[in-house]
mmCIF file of C-alpha atoms and ligand atoms in Angstrom:
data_model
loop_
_atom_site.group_PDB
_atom_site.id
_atom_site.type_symbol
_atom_site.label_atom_id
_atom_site.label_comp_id
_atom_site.label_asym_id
_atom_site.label_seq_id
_atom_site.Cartn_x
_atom_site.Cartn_y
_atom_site.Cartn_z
ATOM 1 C CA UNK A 146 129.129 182.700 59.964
ATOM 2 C CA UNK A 147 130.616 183.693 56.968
ATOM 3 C CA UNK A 148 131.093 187.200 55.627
ATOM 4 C CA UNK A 149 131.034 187.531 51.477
ATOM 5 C CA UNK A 150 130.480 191.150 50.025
ATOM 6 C CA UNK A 151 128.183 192.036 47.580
ATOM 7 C CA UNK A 152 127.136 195.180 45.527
ATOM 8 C CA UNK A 153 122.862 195.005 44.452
ATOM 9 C CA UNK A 154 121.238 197.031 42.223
ATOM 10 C CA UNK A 155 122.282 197.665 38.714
ATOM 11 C CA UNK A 156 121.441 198.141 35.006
ATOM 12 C CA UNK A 157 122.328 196.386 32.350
ATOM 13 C CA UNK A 158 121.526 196.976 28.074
ATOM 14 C CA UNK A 159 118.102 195.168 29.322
ATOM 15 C CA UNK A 160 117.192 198.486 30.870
ATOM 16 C CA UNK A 161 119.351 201.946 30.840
ATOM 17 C CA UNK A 162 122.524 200.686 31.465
ATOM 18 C CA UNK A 163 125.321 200.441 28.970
ATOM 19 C CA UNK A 164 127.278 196.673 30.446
ATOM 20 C CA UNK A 165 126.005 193.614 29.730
ATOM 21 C CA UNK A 166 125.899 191.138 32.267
ATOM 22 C CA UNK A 167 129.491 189.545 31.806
ATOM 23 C CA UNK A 168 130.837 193.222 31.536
ATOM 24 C CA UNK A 169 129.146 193.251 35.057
ATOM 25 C CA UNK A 170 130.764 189.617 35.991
ATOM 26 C CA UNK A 171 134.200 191.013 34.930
ATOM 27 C CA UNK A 172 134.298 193.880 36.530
ATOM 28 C CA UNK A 173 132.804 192.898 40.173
ATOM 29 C CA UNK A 174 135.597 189.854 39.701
ATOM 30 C CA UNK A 175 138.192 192.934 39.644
ATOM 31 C CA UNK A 176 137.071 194.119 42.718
ATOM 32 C CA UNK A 177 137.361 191.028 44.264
ATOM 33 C CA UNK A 178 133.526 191.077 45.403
ATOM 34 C CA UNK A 179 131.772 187.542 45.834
ATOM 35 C CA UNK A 180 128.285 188.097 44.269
ATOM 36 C CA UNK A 181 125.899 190.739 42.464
ATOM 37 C CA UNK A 182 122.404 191.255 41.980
ATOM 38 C CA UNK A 183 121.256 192.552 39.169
ATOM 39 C CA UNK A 184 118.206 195.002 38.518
ATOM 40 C CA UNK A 185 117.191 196.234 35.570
ATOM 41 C CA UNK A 186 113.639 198.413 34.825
ATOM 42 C CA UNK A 187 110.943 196.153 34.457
ATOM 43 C CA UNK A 188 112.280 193.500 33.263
ATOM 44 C CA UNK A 189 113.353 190.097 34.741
ATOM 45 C CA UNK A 190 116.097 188.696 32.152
ATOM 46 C CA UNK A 191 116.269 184.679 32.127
ATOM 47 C CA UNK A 192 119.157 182.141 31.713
ATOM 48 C CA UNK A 193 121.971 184.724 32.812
ATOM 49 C CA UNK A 194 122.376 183.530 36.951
ATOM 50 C CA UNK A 195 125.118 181.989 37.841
ATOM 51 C CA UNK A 196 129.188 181.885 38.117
ATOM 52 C CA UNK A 197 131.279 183.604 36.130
ATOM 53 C CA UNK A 198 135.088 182.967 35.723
ATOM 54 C CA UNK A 199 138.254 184.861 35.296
ATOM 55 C CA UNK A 200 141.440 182.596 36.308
ATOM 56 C CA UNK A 201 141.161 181.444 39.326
ATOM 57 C CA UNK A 202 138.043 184.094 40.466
ATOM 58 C CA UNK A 203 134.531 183.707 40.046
ATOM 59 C CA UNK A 204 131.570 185.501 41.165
ATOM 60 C CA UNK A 205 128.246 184.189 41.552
ATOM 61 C CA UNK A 206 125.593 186.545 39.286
ATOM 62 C CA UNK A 207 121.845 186.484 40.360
ATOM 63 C CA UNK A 208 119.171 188.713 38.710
ATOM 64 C CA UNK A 209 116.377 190.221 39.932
ATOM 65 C CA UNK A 210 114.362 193.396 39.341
ATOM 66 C CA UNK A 211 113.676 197.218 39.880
ATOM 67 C CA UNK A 212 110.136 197.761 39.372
ATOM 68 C CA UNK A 213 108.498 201.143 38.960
ATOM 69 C CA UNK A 214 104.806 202.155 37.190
ATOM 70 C CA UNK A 215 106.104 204.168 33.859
ATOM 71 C CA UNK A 216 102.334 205.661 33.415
ATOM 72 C CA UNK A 217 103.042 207.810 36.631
ATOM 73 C CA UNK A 218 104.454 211.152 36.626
ATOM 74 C CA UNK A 219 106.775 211.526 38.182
ATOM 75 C CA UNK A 220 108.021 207.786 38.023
ATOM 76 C CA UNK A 221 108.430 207.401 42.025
ATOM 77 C CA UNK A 222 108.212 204.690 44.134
ATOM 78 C CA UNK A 223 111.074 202.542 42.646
ATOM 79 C CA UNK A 224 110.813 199.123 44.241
ATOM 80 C CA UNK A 225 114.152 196.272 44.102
ATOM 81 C CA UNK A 226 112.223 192.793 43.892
ATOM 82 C CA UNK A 227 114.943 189.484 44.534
ATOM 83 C CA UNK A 228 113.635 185.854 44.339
ATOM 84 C CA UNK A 229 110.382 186.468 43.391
ATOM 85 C CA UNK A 230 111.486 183.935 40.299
ATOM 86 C CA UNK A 231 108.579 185.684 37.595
ATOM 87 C CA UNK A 232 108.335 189.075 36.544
ATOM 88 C CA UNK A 233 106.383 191.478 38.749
ATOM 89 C CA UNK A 234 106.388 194.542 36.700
ATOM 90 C CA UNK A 235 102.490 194.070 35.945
ATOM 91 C CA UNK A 236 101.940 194.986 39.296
ATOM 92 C CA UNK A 237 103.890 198.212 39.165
ATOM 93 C CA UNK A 238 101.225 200.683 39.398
ATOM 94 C CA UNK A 239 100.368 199.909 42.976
ATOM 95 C CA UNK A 240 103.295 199.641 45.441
ATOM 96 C CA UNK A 241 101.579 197.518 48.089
ATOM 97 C CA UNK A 242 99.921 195.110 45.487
ATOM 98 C CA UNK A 243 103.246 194.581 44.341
ATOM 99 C CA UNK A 244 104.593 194.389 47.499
ATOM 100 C CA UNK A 245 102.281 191.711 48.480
ATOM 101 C CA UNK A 246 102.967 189.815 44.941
ATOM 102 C CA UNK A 247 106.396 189.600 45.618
ATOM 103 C CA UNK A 248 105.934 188.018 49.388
ATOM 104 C CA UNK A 249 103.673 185.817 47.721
ATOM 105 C CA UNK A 250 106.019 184.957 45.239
ATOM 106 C CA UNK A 251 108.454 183.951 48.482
ATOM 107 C CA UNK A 252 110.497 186.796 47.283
ATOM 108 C CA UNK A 253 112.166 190.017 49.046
ATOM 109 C CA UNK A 254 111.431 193.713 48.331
ATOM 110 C CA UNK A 255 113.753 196.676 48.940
ATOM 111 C CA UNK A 256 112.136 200.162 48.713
ATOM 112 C CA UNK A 257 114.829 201.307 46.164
ATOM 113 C CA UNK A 258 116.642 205.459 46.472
ATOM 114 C CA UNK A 259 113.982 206.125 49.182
ATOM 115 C CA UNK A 260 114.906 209.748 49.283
ATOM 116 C CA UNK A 261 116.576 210.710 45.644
ATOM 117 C CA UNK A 262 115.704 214.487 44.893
ATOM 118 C CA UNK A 263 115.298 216.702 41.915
ATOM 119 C CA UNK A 264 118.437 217.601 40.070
ATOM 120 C CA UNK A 265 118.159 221.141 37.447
ATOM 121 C CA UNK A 266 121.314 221.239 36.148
ATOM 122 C CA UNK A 267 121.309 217.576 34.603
ATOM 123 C CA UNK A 268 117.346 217.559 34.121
ATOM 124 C CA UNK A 269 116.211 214.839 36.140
ATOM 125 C CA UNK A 270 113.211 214.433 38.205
ATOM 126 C CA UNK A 271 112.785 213.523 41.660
ATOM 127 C CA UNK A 272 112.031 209.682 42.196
ATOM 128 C CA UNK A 273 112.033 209.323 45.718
ATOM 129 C CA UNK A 274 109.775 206.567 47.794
ATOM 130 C CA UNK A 275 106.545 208.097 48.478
ATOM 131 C CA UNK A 276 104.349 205.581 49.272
ATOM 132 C CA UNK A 277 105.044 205.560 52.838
ATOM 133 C CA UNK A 278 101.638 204.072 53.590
ATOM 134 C CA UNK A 279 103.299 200.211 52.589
ATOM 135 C CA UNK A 280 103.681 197.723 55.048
ATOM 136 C CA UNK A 281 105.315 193.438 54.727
ATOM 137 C CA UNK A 282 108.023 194.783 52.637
ATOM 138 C CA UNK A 283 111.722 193.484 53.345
ATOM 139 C CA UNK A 284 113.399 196.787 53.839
ATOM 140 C CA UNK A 285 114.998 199.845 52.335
ATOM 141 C CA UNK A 286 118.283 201.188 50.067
ATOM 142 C CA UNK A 287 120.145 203.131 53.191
ATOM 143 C CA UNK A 288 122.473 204.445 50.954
ATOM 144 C CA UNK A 289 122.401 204.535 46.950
ATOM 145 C CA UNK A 290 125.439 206.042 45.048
ATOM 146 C CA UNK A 291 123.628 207.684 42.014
ATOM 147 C CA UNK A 292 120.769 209.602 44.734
ATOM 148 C CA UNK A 293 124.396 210.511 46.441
ATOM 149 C CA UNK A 294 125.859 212.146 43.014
ATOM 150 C CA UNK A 295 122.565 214.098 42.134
ATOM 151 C CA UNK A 296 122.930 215.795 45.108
ATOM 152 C CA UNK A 297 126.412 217.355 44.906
ATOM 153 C CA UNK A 298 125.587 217.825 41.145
ATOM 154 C CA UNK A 299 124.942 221.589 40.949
ATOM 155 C CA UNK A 300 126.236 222.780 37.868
ATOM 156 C CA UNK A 301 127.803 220.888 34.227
ATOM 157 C CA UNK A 302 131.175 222.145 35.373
ATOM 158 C CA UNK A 303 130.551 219.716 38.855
ATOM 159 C CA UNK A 304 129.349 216.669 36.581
ATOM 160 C CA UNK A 305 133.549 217.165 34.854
ATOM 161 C CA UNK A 306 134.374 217.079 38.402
ATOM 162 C CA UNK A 307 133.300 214.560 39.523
ATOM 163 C CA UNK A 308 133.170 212.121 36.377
ATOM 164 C CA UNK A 309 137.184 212.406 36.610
ATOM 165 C CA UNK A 310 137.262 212.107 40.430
ATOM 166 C CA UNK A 311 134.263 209.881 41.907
ATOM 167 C CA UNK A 312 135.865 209.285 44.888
ATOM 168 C CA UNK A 313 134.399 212.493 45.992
ATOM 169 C CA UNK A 314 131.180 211.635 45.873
ATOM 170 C CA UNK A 315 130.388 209.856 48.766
ATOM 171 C CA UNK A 316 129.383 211.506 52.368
ATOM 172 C CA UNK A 317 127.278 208.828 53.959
ATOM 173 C CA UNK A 318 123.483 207.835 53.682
ATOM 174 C CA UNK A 319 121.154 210.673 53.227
ATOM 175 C CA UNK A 320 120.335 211.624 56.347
ATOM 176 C CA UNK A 321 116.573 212.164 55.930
ATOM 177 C CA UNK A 322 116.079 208.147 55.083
ATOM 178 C CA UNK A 323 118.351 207.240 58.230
ATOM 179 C CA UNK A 324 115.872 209.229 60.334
ATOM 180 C CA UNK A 325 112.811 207.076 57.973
ATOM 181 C CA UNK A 326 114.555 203.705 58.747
ATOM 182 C CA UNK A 327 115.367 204.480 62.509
ATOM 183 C CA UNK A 328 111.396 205.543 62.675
ATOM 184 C CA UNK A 329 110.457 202.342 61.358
ATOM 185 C CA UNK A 330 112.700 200.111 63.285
ATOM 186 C CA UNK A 331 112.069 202.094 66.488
ATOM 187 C CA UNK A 332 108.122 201.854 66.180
ATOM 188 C CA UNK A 333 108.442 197.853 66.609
ATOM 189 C CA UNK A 334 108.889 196.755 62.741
ATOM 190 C CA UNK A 335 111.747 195.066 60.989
ATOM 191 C CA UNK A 336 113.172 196.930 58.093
ATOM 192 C CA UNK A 337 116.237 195.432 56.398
ATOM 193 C CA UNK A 338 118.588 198.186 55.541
ATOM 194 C CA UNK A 339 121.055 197.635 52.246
ATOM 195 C CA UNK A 340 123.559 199.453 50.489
ATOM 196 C CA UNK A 341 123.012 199.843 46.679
ATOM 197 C CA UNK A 342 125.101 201.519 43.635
ATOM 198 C CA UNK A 343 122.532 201.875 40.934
ATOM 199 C CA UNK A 344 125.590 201.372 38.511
ATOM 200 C CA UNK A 345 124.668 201.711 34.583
ATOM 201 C CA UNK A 346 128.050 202.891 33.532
ATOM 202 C CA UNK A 347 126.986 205.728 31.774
ATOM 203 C CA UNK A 348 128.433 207.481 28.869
ATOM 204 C CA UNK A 349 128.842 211.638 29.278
ATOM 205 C CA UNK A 350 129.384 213.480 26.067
ATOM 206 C CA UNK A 351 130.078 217.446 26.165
ATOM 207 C CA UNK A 352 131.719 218.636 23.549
ATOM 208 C CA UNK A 353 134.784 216.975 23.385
ATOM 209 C CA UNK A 354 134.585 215.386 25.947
ATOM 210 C CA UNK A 355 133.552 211.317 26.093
ATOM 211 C CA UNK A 356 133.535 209.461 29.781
ATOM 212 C CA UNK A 357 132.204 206.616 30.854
ATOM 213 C CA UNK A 358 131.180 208.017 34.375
ATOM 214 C CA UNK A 359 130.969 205.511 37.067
ATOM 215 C CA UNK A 360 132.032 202.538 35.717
ATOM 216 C CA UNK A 361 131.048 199.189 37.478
ATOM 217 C CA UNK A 362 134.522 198.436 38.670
ATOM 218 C CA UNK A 363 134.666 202.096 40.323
ATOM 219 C CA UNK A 364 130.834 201.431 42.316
ATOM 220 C CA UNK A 365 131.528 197.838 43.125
ATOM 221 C CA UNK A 366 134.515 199.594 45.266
ATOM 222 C CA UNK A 367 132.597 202.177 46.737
ATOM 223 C CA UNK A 368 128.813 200.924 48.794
ATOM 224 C CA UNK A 369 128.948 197.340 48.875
ATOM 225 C CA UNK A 370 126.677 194.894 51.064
ATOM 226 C CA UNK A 371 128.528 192.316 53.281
ATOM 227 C CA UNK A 372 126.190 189.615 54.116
ATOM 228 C CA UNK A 373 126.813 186.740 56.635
ATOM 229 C CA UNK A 374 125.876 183.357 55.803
ATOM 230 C CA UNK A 375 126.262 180.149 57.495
ATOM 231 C CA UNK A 376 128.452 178.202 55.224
ATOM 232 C CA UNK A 377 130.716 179.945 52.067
ATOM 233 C CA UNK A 378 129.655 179.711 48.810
ATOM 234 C CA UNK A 379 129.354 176.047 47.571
ATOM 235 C CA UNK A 380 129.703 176.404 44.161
ATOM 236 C CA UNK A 381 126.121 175.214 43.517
ATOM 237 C CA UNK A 382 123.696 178.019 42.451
ATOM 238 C CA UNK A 383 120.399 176.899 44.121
ATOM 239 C CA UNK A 384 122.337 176.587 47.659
ATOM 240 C CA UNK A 385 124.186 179.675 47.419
ATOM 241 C CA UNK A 386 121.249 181.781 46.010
ATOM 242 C CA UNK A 387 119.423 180.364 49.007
ATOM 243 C CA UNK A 388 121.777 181.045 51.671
ATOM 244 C CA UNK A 389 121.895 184.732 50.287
ATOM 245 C CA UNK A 390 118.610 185.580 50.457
ATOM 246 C CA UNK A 391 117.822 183.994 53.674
ATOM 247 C CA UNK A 392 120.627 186.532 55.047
ATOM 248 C CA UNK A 393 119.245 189.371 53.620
ATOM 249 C CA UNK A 394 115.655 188.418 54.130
ATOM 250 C CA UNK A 395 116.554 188.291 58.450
ATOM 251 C CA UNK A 396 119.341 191.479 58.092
ATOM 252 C CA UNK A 397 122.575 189.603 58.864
ATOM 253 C CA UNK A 398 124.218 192.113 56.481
ATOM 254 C CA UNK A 399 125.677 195.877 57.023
ATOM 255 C CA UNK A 400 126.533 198.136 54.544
ATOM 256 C CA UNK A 401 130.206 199.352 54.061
ATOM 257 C CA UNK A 402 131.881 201.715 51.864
ATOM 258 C CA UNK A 403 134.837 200.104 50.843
ATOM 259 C CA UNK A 404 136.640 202.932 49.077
ATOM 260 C CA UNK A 405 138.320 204.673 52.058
ATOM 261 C CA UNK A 406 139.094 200.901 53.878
ATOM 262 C CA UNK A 407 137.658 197.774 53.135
ATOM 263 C CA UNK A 408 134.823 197.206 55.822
ATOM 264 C CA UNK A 409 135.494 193.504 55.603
ATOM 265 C CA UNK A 410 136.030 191.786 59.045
ATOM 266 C CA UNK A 411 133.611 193.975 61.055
ATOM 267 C CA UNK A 412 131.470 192.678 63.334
ATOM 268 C CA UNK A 413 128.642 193.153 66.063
ATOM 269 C CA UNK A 414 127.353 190.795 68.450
ATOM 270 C CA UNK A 415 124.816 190.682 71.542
ATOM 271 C CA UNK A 416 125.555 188.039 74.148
ATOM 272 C CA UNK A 417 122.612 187.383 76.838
ATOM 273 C CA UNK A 418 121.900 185.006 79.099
ATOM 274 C CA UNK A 419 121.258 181.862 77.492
ATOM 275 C CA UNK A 420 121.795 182.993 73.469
ATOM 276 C CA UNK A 421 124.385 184.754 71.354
ATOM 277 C CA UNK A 422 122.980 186.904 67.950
ATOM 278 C CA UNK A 423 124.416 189.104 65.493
ATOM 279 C CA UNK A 424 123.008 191.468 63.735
ATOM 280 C CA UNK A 425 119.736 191.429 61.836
ATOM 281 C CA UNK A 426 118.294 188.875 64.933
ATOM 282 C CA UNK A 427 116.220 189.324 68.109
ATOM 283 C CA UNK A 428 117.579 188.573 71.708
ATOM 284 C CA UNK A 429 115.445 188.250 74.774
ATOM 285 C CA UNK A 430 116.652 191.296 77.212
ATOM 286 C CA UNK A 431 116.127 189.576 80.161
ATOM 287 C CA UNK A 432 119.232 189.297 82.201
ATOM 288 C CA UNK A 433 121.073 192.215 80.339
ATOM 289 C CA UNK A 434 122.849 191.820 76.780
ATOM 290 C CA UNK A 435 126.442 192.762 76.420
ATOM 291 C CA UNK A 436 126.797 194.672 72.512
ATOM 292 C CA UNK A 437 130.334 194.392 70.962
ATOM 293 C CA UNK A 438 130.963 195.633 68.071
ATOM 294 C CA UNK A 439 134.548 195.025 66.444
ATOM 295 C CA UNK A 440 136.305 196.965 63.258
ATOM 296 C CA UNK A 441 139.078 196.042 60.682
ATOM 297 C CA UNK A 442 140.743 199.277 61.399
ATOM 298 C CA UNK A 443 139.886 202.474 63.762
ATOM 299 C CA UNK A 444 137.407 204.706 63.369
ATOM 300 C CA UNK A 445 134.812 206.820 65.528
ATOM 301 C CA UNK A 446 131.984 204.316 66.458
ATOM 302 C CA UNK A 447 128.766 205.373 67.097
ATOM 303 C CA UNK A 448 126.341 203.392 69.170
ATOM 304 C CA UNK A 449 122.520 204.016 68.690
ATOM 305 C CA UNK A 450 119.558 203.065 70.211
ATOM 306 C CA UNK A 451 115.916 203.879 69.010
ATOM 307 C CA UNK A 452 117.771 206.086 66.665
ATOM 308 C CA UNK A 453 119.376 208.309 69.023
ATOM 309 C CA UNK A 454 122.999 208.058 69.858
ATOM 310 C CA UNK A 455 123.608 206.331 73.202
ATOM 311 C CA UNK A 456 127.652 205.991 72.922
ATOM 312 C CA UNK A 457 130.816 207.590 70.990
ATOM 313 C CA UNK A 458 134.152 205.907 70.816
ATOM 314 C CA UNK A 459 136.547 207.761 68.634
ATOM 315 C CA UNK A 460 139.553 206.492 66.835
ATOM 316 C CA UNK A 461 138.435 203.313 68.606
ATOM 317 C CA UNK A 462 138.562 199.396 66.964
ATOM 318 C CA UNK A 463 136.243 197.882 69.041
ATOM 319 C CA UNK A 464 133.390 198.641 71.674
ATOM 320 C CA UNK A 465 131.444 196.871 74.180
ATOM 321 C CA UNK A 466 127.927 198.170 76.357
ATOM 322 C CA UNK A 467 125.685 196.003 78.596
ATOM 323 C CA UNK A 468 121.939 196.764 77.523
ATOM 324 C CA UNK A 469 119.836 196.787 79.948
ATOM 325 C CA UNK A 470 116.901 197.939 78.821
ATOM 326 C CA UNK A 471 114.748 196.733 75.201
ATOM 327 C CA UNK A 472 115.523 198.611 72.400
ATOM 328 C CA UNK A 473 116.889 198.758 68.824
ATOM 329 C CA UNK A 474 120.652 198.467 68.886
ATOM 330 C CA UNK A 475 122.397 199.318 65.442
ATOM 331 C CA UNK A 476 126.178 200.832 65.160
ATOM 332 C CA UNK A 477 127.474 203.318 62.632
ATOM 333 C CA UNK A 478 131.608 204.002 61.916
ATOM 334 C CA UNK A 479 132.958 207.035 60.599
ATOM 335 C CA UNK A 480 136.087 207.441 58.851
ATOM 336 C CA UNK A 481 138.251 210.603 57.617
ATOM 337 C CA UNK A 482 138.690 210.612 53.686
ATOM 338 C CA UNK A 483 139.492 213.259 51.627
ATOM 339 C CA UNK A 484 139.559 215.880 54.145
ATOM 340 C CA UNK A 485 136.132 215.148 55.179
ATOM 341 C CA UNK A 486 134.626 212.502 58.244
ATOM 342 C CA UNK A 487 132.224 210.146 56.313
ATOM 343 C CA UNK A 488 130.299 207.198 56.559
ATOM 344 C CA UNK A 489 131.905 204.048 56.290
ATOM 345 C CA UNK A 490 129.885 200.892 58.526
ATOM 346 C CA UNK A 491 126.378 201.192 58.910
ATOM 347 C CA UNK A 492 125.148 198.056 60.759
ATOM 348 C CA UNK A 493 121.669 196.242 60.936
ATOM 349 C CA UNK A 494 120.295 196.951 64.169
ATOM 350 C CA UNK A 495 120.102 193.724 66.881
ATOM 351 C CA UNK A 496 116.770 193.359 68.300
ATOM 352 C CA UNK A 497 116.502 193.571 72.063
ATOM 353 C CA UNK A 498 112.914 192.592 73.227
HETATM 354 ZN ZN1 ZN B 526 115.443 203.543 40.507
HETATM 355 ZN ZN1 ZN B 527 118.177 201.656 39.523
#
């Protein structure tokens, strides 16, 4: 398998973002990532997909959607629709009708910001998931980088603060949709879990003051998504798009935050009886699985099972635990930054049955 790292979900002028899509290209070349998906609002823009150059780099651009109903107030329920290949957005004002469109479109949905709260000091509304009633979808945003800034937004004065330095920003997925995801995973489903930036590079103006507050460049750093496929990119759009989204579609992904250490290079791995998996597939139980997990640098790994924590290795590069038992297997690494311990490898979970 091959690892490539991607960032999903974004805006673009199509929607409320201020980039255009080779603004996008150029900066996600920068930061050395391998592919994007972009996202805008209700809209699926045509004849954009596909490589983009600088020197010797290229990235490979695919566009999909972020579909929400704009009649409801307030606009929850934000859904990230890939490969669906026709615009969904006239199904917006149900979530599992559009849910359903998009499987029968042989596309993938991701319930977008699931938790993403109220913010008074910058206006904005709360526009978490709240149709929790859904079922068939692909899986759900673990960690989003704009929910992430309304949170520690609590006055003007913070937005200055953090528009200069961003790289204080970001703790680790919101707890309260880890808990959702472990819930769902635990009570027998799959869920796909992802790591999104909602980047729109937006402009602040106060006063005198201009920024462009999280540029592309700065979230395509930050929460990426490093997805293993069984080839590397080809080169050929069709193939590579494919290979992609059959990754994401089974969960052989994990999402890192590459600002405090790139994630790249980490790995976990069951090994039974007769079969070997990695993360994001099923392994029969019988016999015992061992789970090793293996990191590009040390950390504190954290070993869970059903959602509750079944082993702690700190300042540790690797791990290894014979299962025994069925379960939900999924490993988290934390990392010191900035004075504080914070999130930095949340895996998809192995499936021991
Ligand atoms: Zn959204
Ligand atoms: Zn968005």
């Amino acid at each position: 398998m091959h690892e490539i790292v991607i960032n999903l979900h974004m805006h673009t002028v199509y929607s409320d973002g201020t980039g255009t899509h080779k603004d996008i290209a150029q900066a996600a070349i920068k930061a050395e990532l391998d592919a994007v998906i972009v996202t805008d609002h209700n809209v699926l823009v045509q004849g954009v997909e596909g490589f983009y150059r600088v020197g010797r780099s290229r990235l490979l651009l695919l566009v999909g959607q972020e579909v929400h109903d704009q009649d409801r107030d307030p606009q929850k329920n934000h859904l990230l629709v890939f490969n669906a290949n026709r615009d969904l957005s006239t199904l917006a004002d149900d979530p599992q009708s559009l849910i359903n469109g998009v499987n029968e479109a042989g596309g993938l949905s991701f319930l977008a910001h699931p938790r993403d709260l109220a913010n008074s000091a910058f206006n904005e509304p709360d526009i978490s998931w709240e149709a929790w009633d859904v079922h068939s979808f692909t899986g759900l945003e673990l960690w989003n980088g704009l929910s992430e800034l309304k949170t520690v937004l609590h006055t003007k004065l913070n937005g200055v603060f953090y528009a200069f330095l961003p790289q204080f920003i970001a703790h680790h997925p919101m707890l309260e949709t880890l808990q959702r995801w472990d819930d769902l995973v635990s009570s027998g489903r799959r869920v796909v879990a992802v790591g999104g930036s909602d980047a729109h590079a937006m402009h602040m103006h106060m006063g005198p003051l201009h920024r462009v507050i999280f540029p592309y460049d700065f979230h395509f750093r930050t929460v990426n998504t490093h997805v293993f496929i069984p080839e590397p990119l080809s080169g050929d759009v069709p193939t590579d798009k494919r290979m992609i989204y059959e990754a994401l579609a089974q969960g052989r992904c994990f999402v890192g935050y590459d600002l405090p250490a790139s994630t790249r290079g980490f790995t976990f791995k069951g090994r039974g009886l007769e079969q070997s998996v990695i993360m994001g597939e099923e392994i029969p139980s019988k016999g015992g699985v061992t789970l090793q997990a293996h990191l590009p640098k040390p950390a504190e790994i954290r070993l869970l099972k059903d959602g509750k924590i079944i082993g702690i290795w700190k300042d540790s590069q690797a791990c290894a635990y014979s299962a025994s038992e069925p379960g939900v297997y999924r490993v988290e690494a934390w990392r010191n930054y900035l004075g504080l311990k914070r999130g930095w490898i949340f895996s998809n979970p192995i499936y021991v049955r």
